[in-house]
Coordinates of C-alpha atoms in Angstrom, one line a residue:
M118 CA 11.5 -19.4 50.6
L119 CA 14.3 -19.6 53.1
D120 CA 13.2 -20.0 56.7
R121 CA 14.1 -16.7 58.4
N122 CA 11.8 -17.3 61.3
R123 CA 13.6 -20.2 62.9
K124 CA 15.4 -18.9 66.0
T125 CA 16.9 -22.1 67.3
P126 CA 19.5 -24.4 65.8
P127 CA 18.0 -27.2 63.6
R128 CA 18.3 -30.7 65.0
G129 CA 17.6 -34.1 63.6
W130 CA 19.3 -37.2 62.1
N131 CA 21.6 -37.6 59.1
S132 CA 22.3 -40.8 57.3
Y133 CA 26.0 -40.3 56.5
D134 CA 27.8 -41.4 59.6
G135 CA 26.0 -44.7 59.6
Y136 CA 25.7 -45.5 55.9
I137 CA 28.1 -43.2 54.0
N138 CA 26.7 -43.2 50.5
R139 CA 24.5 -46.3 50.5
V140 CA 21.5 -45.9 52.7
S141 CA 18.4 -47.7 51.4
Y142 CA 14.6 -47.1 51.7
N143 CA 14.2 -49.9 54.3
E144 CA 17.1 -48.7 56.4
C145 CA 15.6 -45.2 56.3
L146 CA 12.3 -46.5 57.5
E147 CA 14.0 -48.4 60.4
N148 CA 15.7 -45.2 61.5
L149 CA 12.6 -43.1 61.0
E150 CA 10.8 -45.4 63.4
Y151 CA 13.4 -44.8 66.1
F152 CA 13.5 -41.1 65.3
I153 CA 9.7 -40.8 65.8
Q154 CA 9.9 -42.8 69.0
W155 CA 12.5 -40.9 70.9
L156 CA 14.0 -38.0 69.0
K157 CA 10.9 -36.2 67.7
P158 CA 9.3 -35.8 71.2
A159 CA 12.4 -33.9 72.2
G160 CA 12.1 -31.4 69.3
Y161 CA 14.4 -33.1 66.7
D162 CA 12.5 -32.5 63.5
F163 CA 14.8 -33.0 60.4
F164 CA 15.4 -36.5 58.8
V165 CA 18.1 -36.0 56.3
I166 CA 19.5 -38.4 53.6
D167 CA 23.1 -37.6 52.8
S168 CA 25.2 -38.1 49.8
G169 CA 24.8 -40.9 47.3
W170 CA 21.0 -41.3 47.1
Y171 CA 21.3 -40.9 43.3
L172 CA 24.1 -43.5 42.7
Q173 CA 23.1 -46.4 40.5
E174 CA 24.7 -49.8 40.7
N175 CA 27.3 -48.8 38.1
G176 CA 28.4 -45.9 40.4
M177 CA 27.0 -43.2 38.2
P178 CA 24.3 -40.7 39.1
L179 CA 20.7 -41.3 37.9
L180 CA 19.6 -38.1 36.1
D181 CA 16.3 -36.9 34.5
K182 CA 16.4 -35.3 31.1
H183 CA 17.2 -31.9 32.7
G184 CA 20.4 -33.1 34.4
R185 CA 18.8 -33.3 37.9
A186 CA 19.6 -36.1 40.2
L187 CA 16.9 -38.7 40.9
P188 CA 16.8 -41.3 43.7
A189 CA 18.4 -44.5 42.4
P190 CA 16.1 -47.5 42.2
N191 CA 18.7 -49.8 43.8
Y192 CA 18.3 -47.8 47.0
F193 CA 14.8 -46.2 46.6
P194 CA 12.7 -48.3 44.3
Q195 CA 9.7 -46.0 44.5
G196 CA 11.7 -42.8 44.6
F197 CA 11.5 -40.5 47.7
T198 CA 7.7 -40.1 47.7
P199 CA 6.9 -42.9 50.2
L200 CA 9.6 -41.7 52.6
I201 CA 8.6 -38.0 52.3
E202 CA 5.0 -39.0 53.0
A203 CA 6.0 -41.1 56.0
C204 CA 8.0 -38.2 57.4
H205 CA 5.3 -35.6 56.9
K206 CA 2.6 -37.8 58.3
A207 CA 4.6 -38.0 61.5
G208 CA 5.3 -34.3 61.6
V209 CA 9.0 -34.7 60.6
K210 CA 10.7 -32.6 58.0
F211 CA 12.6 -34.4 55.2
G212 CA 16.0 -33.3 53.8
V213 CA 18.6 -34.3 51.3
H214 CA 22.3 -33.7 50.5
L215 CA 23.1 -31.9 47.2
M216 CA 26.4 -31.0 45.5
R217 CA 27.2 -27.6 44.2
G218 CA 27.3 -27.6 40.4
I219 CA 26.1 -30.1 37.9
F220 CA 27.2 -33.6 37.1
E221 CA 29.3 -34.0 33.9
E222 CA 27.1 -36.9 33.1
A223 CA 24.4 -34.3 32.2
A224 CA 26.5 -33.3 29.2
I225 CA 27.2 -36.9 28.2
Q226 CA 23.4 -37.6 28.2
E227 CA 22.8 -34.3 26.3
C228 CA 20.4 -33.0 29.0
T229 CA 18.7 -29.6 28.6
I230 CA 17.8 -27.2 31.4
A231 CA 14.1 -27.5 32.5
G232 CA 11.8 -25.0 30.8
T233 CA 14.4 -24.1 28.1
D234 CA 16.2 -25.7 25.2
I235 CA 19.6 -24.7 26.6
P236 CA 22.0 -27.7 26.8
C237 CA 23.3 -28.4 30.3
E238 CA 26.7 -28.6 28.9
T239 CA 26.8 -24.9 28.1
I240 CA 26.5 -23.8 31.8
M241 CA 29.4 -26.0 33.0
N242 CA 32.5 -24.1 34.0
R243 CA 35.4 -25.5 32.1
D244 CA 37.9 -24.2 34.5
M245 CA 39.5 -27.4 35.8
Q246 CA 39.8 -25.8 39.3
D247 CA 36.0 -25.3 39.5
R248 CA 35.0 -28.8 40.2
C249 CA 34.6 -30.9 43.4
P250 CA 38.1 -32.3 44.2
W251 CA 36.7 -35.3 46.2
R252 CA 33.9 -36.7 44.1
G253 CA 36.2 -38.7 41.9
P254 CA 34.7 -40.1 38.7
L255 CA 31.4 -38.4 39.2
N256 CA 33.0 -35.1 38.0
V257 CA 30.7 -32.5 39.7
I258 CA 31.4 -29.3 37.8
G259 CA 30.7 -25.8 38.9
V260 CA 28.0 -23.8 37.1
D261 CA 29.2 -20.7 35.2
P262 CA 27.0 -17.9 36.5
H263 CA 27.6 -15.8 33.4
Q264 CA 26.0 -18.3 31.0
P265 CA 22.4 -18.2 29.9
G266 CA 20.4 -20.8 31.8
A267 CA 22.7 -20.9 34.9
Q268 CA 20.1 -19.5 37.3
E269 CA 17.4 -21.4 35.6
Y270 CA 19.2 -24.6 36.3
Y271 CA 19.3 -24.0 40.1
D272 CA 15.7 -22.7 40.0
S273 CA 14.7 -26.1 38.4
L274 CA 16.4 -28.0 41.2
F275 CA 14.5 -26.3 44.0
D276 CA 11.3 -26.4 41.9
L277 CA 11.5 -30.2 41.5
Y278 CA 12.8 -31.1 45.0
S279 CA 10.9 -28.6 47.1
R280 CA 7.8 -27.5 45.3
Q281 CA 7.0 -30.8 43.6
W282 CA 8.4 -33.4 46.0
G283 CA 8.0 -31.5 49.3
I284 CA 11.6 -31.6 50.5
D285 CA 12.1 -29.2 53.5
F286 CA 15.9 -29.2 54.2
F287 CA 18.9 -29.0 51.9
K288 CA 22.5 -29.7 52.9
Y289 CA 24.5 -28.1 50.1
D290 CA 28.1 -29.4 49.9
D291 CA 31.3 -28.1 48.4
I292 CA 29.9 -24.6 48.3
Q293 CA 33.0 -22.6 49.0
R294 CA 34.6 -21.3 45.9
N295 CA 32.3 -19.1 43.8
R296 CA 30.3 -16.3 45.4
E297 CA 28.1 -15.8 42.4
E298 CA 27.2 -19.5 42.4
L299 CA 26.3 -19.4 46.1
D300 CA 24.1 -16.4 45.4
M301 CA 22.3 -18.5 42.6
V302 CA 21.6 -21.2 45.2
I303 CA 20.2 -18.6 47.6
Q304 CA 18.0 -17.0 44.9
A305 CA 16.7 -20.4 43.9
A306 CA 15.8 -21.3 47.5
E307 CA 14.1 -18.0 48.0
K308 CA 11.9 -18.6 44.9
T309 CA 10.4 -21.9 46.0
P310 CA 6.9 -21.4 47.6
R311 CA 7.8 -24.0 50.3
T312 CA 9.6 -22.8 53.4
V313 CA 13.0 -24.5 53.3
T314 CA 16.1 -24.7 55.6
L315 CA 19.4 -24.4 53.8
S316 CA 22.6 -25.7 55.4
L317 CA 25.9 -25.0 53.7
S318 CA 28.9 -27.4 53.9
P319 CA 31.8 -25.3 52.6
G320 CA 34.5 -27.9 52.9
D321 CA 37.3 -29.0 55.2
Y322 CA 39.1 -26.8 57.7
L323 CA 37.1 -23.7 56.7
Y324 CA 38.3 -21.9 59.8
Q325 CA 41.9 -22.1 58.4
R326 CA 41.0 -20.6 55.0
E327 CA 37.7 -18.8 54.5
N328 CA 37.2 -18.8 50.7
L329 CA 34.3 -16.3 50.8
P330 CA 33.4 -13.4 53.1
F331 CA 31.5 -14.6 56.2
K332 CA 28.5 -12.5 55.2
C333 CA 28.0 -14.6 52.1
Y334 CA 27.4 -17.8 54.1
T335 CA 25.0 -16.1 56.5
Q336 CA 22.4 -15.8 53.7
A337 CA 21.7 -19.5 54.5
N338 CA 20.5 -21.0 57.8
S339 CA 23.7 -22.7 58.8
M340 CA 27.3 -23.3 57.8
R341 CA 29.5 -26.2 58.7
I342 CA 32.7 -25.0 60.3
T343 CA 34.6 -28.3 60.5
H344 CA 35.8 -31.1 58.4
D345 CA 34.1 -34.5 58.5
I346 CA 33.9 -35.3 62.2
W347 CA 34.4 -38.9 63.5
D348 CA 34.9 -40.6 66.9
R349 CA 38.5 -39.5 67.4
Q350 CA 40.0 -37.3 70.0
R351 CA 41.7 -35.2 67.4
D352 CA 38.2 -34.4 65.9
I353 CA 37.2 -33.0 69.3
D354 CA 40.3 -30.9 69.3
D355 CA 39.6 -29.6 65.8
I356 CA 36.1 -28.6 66.9
F357 CA 37.6 -26.5 69.6
D358 CA 39.8 -24.7 67.0
A359 CA 36.9 -24.0 64.7
W360 CA 34.6 -22.9 67.6
N361 CA 37.2 -20.5 68.8
H362 CA 37.6 -19.0 65.3
F363 CA 33.9 -18.5 64.6
S364 CA 32.7 -17.5 68.0
A365 CA 34.6 -14.2 67.3
K366 CA 32.0 -13.6 64.6
E367 CA 29.0 -14.0 66.8
E368 CA 28.0 -10.3 66.6
W369 CA 27.7 -10.6 62.8
R370 CA 25.6 -13.8 62.9
P371 CA 21.9 -13.3 62.0
D372 CA 19.5 -14.8 64.5
Y373 CA 18.3 -17.4 61.8
F374 CA 21.9 -18.6 61.1
F375 CA 23.9 -21.1 63.1
F376 CA 27.3 -22.8 63.1
D377 CA 27.4 -26.5 62.4
M378 CA 30.0 -28.7 64.1
D379 CA 29.0 -31.7 61.9
M380 CA 27.1 -34.8 62.8
I381 CA 27.2 -36.7 66.1
P382 CA 28.9 -40.1 65.5
F383 CA 27.1 -42.2 68.1
G384 CA 25.6 -45.6 67.6
K385 CA 26.9 -47.9 64.9
L386 CA 29.0 -46.2 62.2
M387 CA 30.3 -47.0 58.7
L388 CA 27.9 -49.9 58.1
Y389 CA 29.1 -49.7 54.4
P390 CA 32.8 -48.7 54.7
P391 CA 34.2 -46.8 51.7
D392 CA 36.5 -48.8 49.4
L393 CA 39.9 -47.2 50.0
G394 CA 41.9 -50.2 48.7
E395 CA 45.6 -50.3 49.5
E396 CA 45.4 -46.7 50.8
L397 CA 43.5 -48.0 53.9
E398 CA 46.4 -50.2 55.0
H399 CA 48.6 -47.1 55.4
M400 CA 46.2 -44.9 57.4
P401 CA 47.1 -44.5 61.0
D402 CA 43.4 -44.4 62.0
R403 CA 42.2 -47.0 59.5
E404 CA 39.8 -48.5 62.1
T405 CA 37.7 -45.3 61.7
Y406 CA 36.8 -46.4 58.2
Q407 CA 35.5 -49.8 59.2
T408 CA 32.2 -50.8 60.7
H409 CA 32.2 -50.1 64.4
L410 CA 30.3 -48.8 67.4
C411 CA 31.2 -45.3 68.6
R412 CA 34.6 -45.4 70.2
Y413 CA 34.3 -42.3 72.3
T414 CA 34.4 -42.8 76.1
D415 CA 31.5 -41.4 78.2
A416 CA 33.8 -38.5 79.1
Q417 CA 34.5 -37.7 75.4
K418 CA 30.8 -38.0 74.6
R419 CA 29.9 -35.4 77.3
T420 CA 32.6 -33.1 75.9
F421 CA 31.3 -33.6 72.4
I422 CA 27.7 -32.8 73.2
T423 CA 28.6 -29.9 75.5
Q424 CA 30.5 -28.3 72.6
R425 CA 27.3 -28.3 70.6
A426 CA 25.1 -27.0 73.4
M427 CA 27.4 -24.2 74.3
G428 CA 28.2 -23.3 70.7
A429 CA 24.6 -23.3 69.5
S430 CA 25.5 -25.8 66.9
L431 CA 23.1 -27.9 64.8
L432 CA 22.4 -31.2 66.6
M433 CA 22.3 -33.9 63.9
A434 CA 22.5 -37.4 65.2
G435 CA 24.5 -39.8 63.1
G436 CA 24.9 -43.5 63.1
R437 CA 22.2 -46.2 63.1
L438 CA 19.7 -45.1 65.8
A439 CA 18.9 -48.7 66.8
D440 CA 22.4 -49.1 68.1
Y441 CA 22.5 -46.0 70.4
T442 CA 23.2 -46.9 74.0
S443 CA 21.0 -45.7 76.7
Y444 CA 23.7 -43.2 77.7
E445 CA 24.0 -41.8 74.2
R446 CA 20.2 -41.3 74.1
A447 CA 20.2 -39.6 77.5
L448 CA 22.9 -37.1 76.3
L449 CA 20.8 -36.1 73.3
L450 CA 17.6 -35.9 75.3
N451 CA 18.9 -34.0 78.3
K452 CA 16.5 -31.1 78.8
D453 CA 19.2 -28.8 80.3
M454 CA 21.5 -29.4 77.4
L455 CA 18.7 -28.7 74.9
E456 CA 17.8 -25.5 76.8
C457 CA 21.4 -24.3 76.4
N458 CA 21.4 -25.2 72.7
E459 CA 18.0 -23.6 72.1
N460 CA 19.3 -20.4 73.8
A461 CA 20.9 -19.9 70.4
V462 CA 23.9 -17.9 71.6
T463 CA 27.4 -19.0 70.5
G464 CA 29.5 -19.2 73.7
H465 CA 33.1 -18.3 73.7
L466 CA 36.4 -19.0 75.5
V467 CA 36.7 -16.8 78.6
G468 CA 39.7 -18.3 80.3
Q469 CA 42.3 -21.0 80.7
K470 CA 44.0 -22.4 83.7
Q471 CA 46.8 -24.9 83.1
N472 CA 45.3 -27.3 80.6
V473 CA 41.7 -26.5 81.4
Q474 CA 39.6 -24.2 79.2
I475 CA 36.5 -22.3 80.4
Y476 CA 33.7 -21.3 78.0
R477 CA 30.7 -19.2 78.9
T478 CA 27.3 -18.9 77.1
P479 CA 25.1 -16.1 78.6
L480 CA 21.3 -16.6 78.6
R481 CA 20.0 -14.5 75.8
G482 CA 19.0 -11.0 77.0
Q483 CA 20.2 -11.7 80.6
G484 CA 23.7 -10.3 80.5
E485 CA 25.8 -11.5 83.4
T486 CA 23.1 -12.9 85.6
N487 CA 22.2 -16.3 84.0
G488 CA 23.7 -18.7 81.5
W489 CA 26.0 -21.7 81.2
V490 CA 29.7 -22.4 81.9
A491 CA 31.7 -25.4 80.7
V492 CA 35.0 -26.3 82.2
F493 CA 36.9 -28.6 79.7
N494 CA 39.9 -30.8 80.7
R495 CA 42.0 -30.8 77.5
T496 CA 44.3 -33.5 78.8
S497 CA 44.0 -37.2 79.3
E498 CA 44.8 -36.9 83.0
K499 CA 42.4 -36.2 85.9
L500 CA 42.9 -32.7 87.2
H501 CA 42.1 -31.0 90.6
L502 CA 42.0 -27.2 90.5
D503 CA 40.5 -24.3 92.4
F504 CA 38.7 -21.5 90.5
T505 CA 37.7 -18.1 91.4
R506 CA 34.4 -16.7 90.1
E507 CA 36.3 -14.5 87.7
E508 CA 38.2 -17.5 86.3
L509 CA 34.9 -19.1 85.5
G510 CA 33.9 -16.0 83.6
L511 CA 31.3 -14.9 86.2
C512 CA 30.8 -11.3 87.1
R513 CA 32.6 -9.9 90.2
A514 CA 29.8 -7.4 90.9
V515 CA 27.1 -10.2 91.4
E516 CA 26.9 -11.1 95.1
R517 CA 26.2 -14.8 94.7
Y518 CA 25.7 -17.4 92.0
D519 CA 24.0 -20.8 92.2
L520 CA 25.6 -23.5 90.0
Y521 CA 23.8 -26.6 88.8
D522 CA 26.0 -29.5 87.4
I523 CA 24.0 -30.6 84.4
W524 CA 25.7 -34.0 83.5
N525 CA 25.8 -35.1 87.2
D526 CA 22.3 -33.7 87.9
R527 CA 23.3 -32.0 91.1
K528 CA 23.3 -28.5 92.6
I529 CA 26.6 -27.1 93.6
L530 CA 26.8 -24.9 96.7
A531 CA 26.3 -21.2 96.1
V532 CA 29.5 -19.4 95.0
T533 CA 29.9 -16.0 96.7
G534 CA 32.5 -13.3 96.2
G535 CA 36.0 -14.2 97.2
E536 CA 35.1 -17.9 97.5
N537 CA 37.0 -20.5 95.4
L538 CA 35.4 -23.5 93.8
S539 CA 37.4 -26.7 94.0
L540 CA 36.7 -29.0 90.9
S541 CA 37.9 -32.4 89.9
I542 CA 37.7 -33.2 86.2
E543 CA 38.5 -36.5 84.5
G544 CA 40.7 -36.7 81.4
H545 CA 39.0 -35.3 78.3
D546 CA 35.9 -34.6 80.3
V547 CA 33.8 -31.5 81.1
L548 CA 31.9 -30.0 83.9
F549 CA 28.8 -28.3 82.4
F550 CA 27.1 -25.8 84.7
R551 CA 24.0 -23.7 84.6
Y552 CA 24.6 -20.5 86.6
D553 CA 22.0 -18.2 88.1
A554 CA 22.6 -15.0 90.1
T555 CA 20.7 -15.0 93.4

């Protein structure tokens, strides 16, 4: 069944930023060790293997006789069982990435849907538009919901992965086109006896073109609202755009559902760069697709994490955990940041002054008296500005507010009515405040 009782955004680690499609069992164990040491004590509880865990050495998916993906022995010689057991023994929940639809390879291998004699080929939607546009030769094809066996196919996936194997978290990708197919995934997840978390990844730039009504996505526990996010300033800018779009839907968001701003690209990234051939030579940001340590400045990292705290986003660390700097770890473990994220309220833009934007996230149930304010410098230059309380989104009727500067760990003098607050903000940086009426 889907987890409708979780009231805070999921947080954990995802393999994609560090390993793309090639993470191995030993590399997972290495990251799990670090995860248990310093992320789990802070409430990070999901350990997720992203795309590619089923890819054999020939580049094709390993399938069982029912068309369901299996862990490829070149990456996971004993399957997922030892890794799932290691996670559960440590009190960590295990997750995987899945693709909407069914691999065309299931038709080539003449697979049948589990519990039936229905060929997998018969549920494949032959509409050429109903297939994942970016999986290349894998040919992941949408499932036709009107064909006999369609629901049974999705039921069999959750039966194998969740009930039999014990998987707790599913990141479902490319799930943006067919409402009925999304409904089949939801129904299958609800049928499994194990409580599972379902995170949808609808596709790039969703905030520019919502393919399905927002209510459809809120059947799950979360929805990614951005494209793939990397360590580039333009990615931070795109997160702001997506945040602004979806924060307007906060009142329609169930309390078990959260917006996902994608993984946190800290530590070492792209250990196994994708083979883009000659195409890479013409990319303006080709260094992003090569092995490197996170290129964000400390200021950009503060902005990046503050977005996720204020927006009640999932907190999914990416990159190889062994390579996180002490400062990157400190950002992810900051108790005040985590408190803001756990508040589970999507903050919104309350004002702009020159090239500075102010966002406010109220403390749940406290109205105007308590919460968080973030003042983002959207330029590369250091700025010095004065702000009234109203410009910071604070209530005029409250006599006095105390402000605590979270990233600099210091209390700001109380702000009373009519008093301006003078702030200096470095380029692409943020001042992240907790406010309390006194």
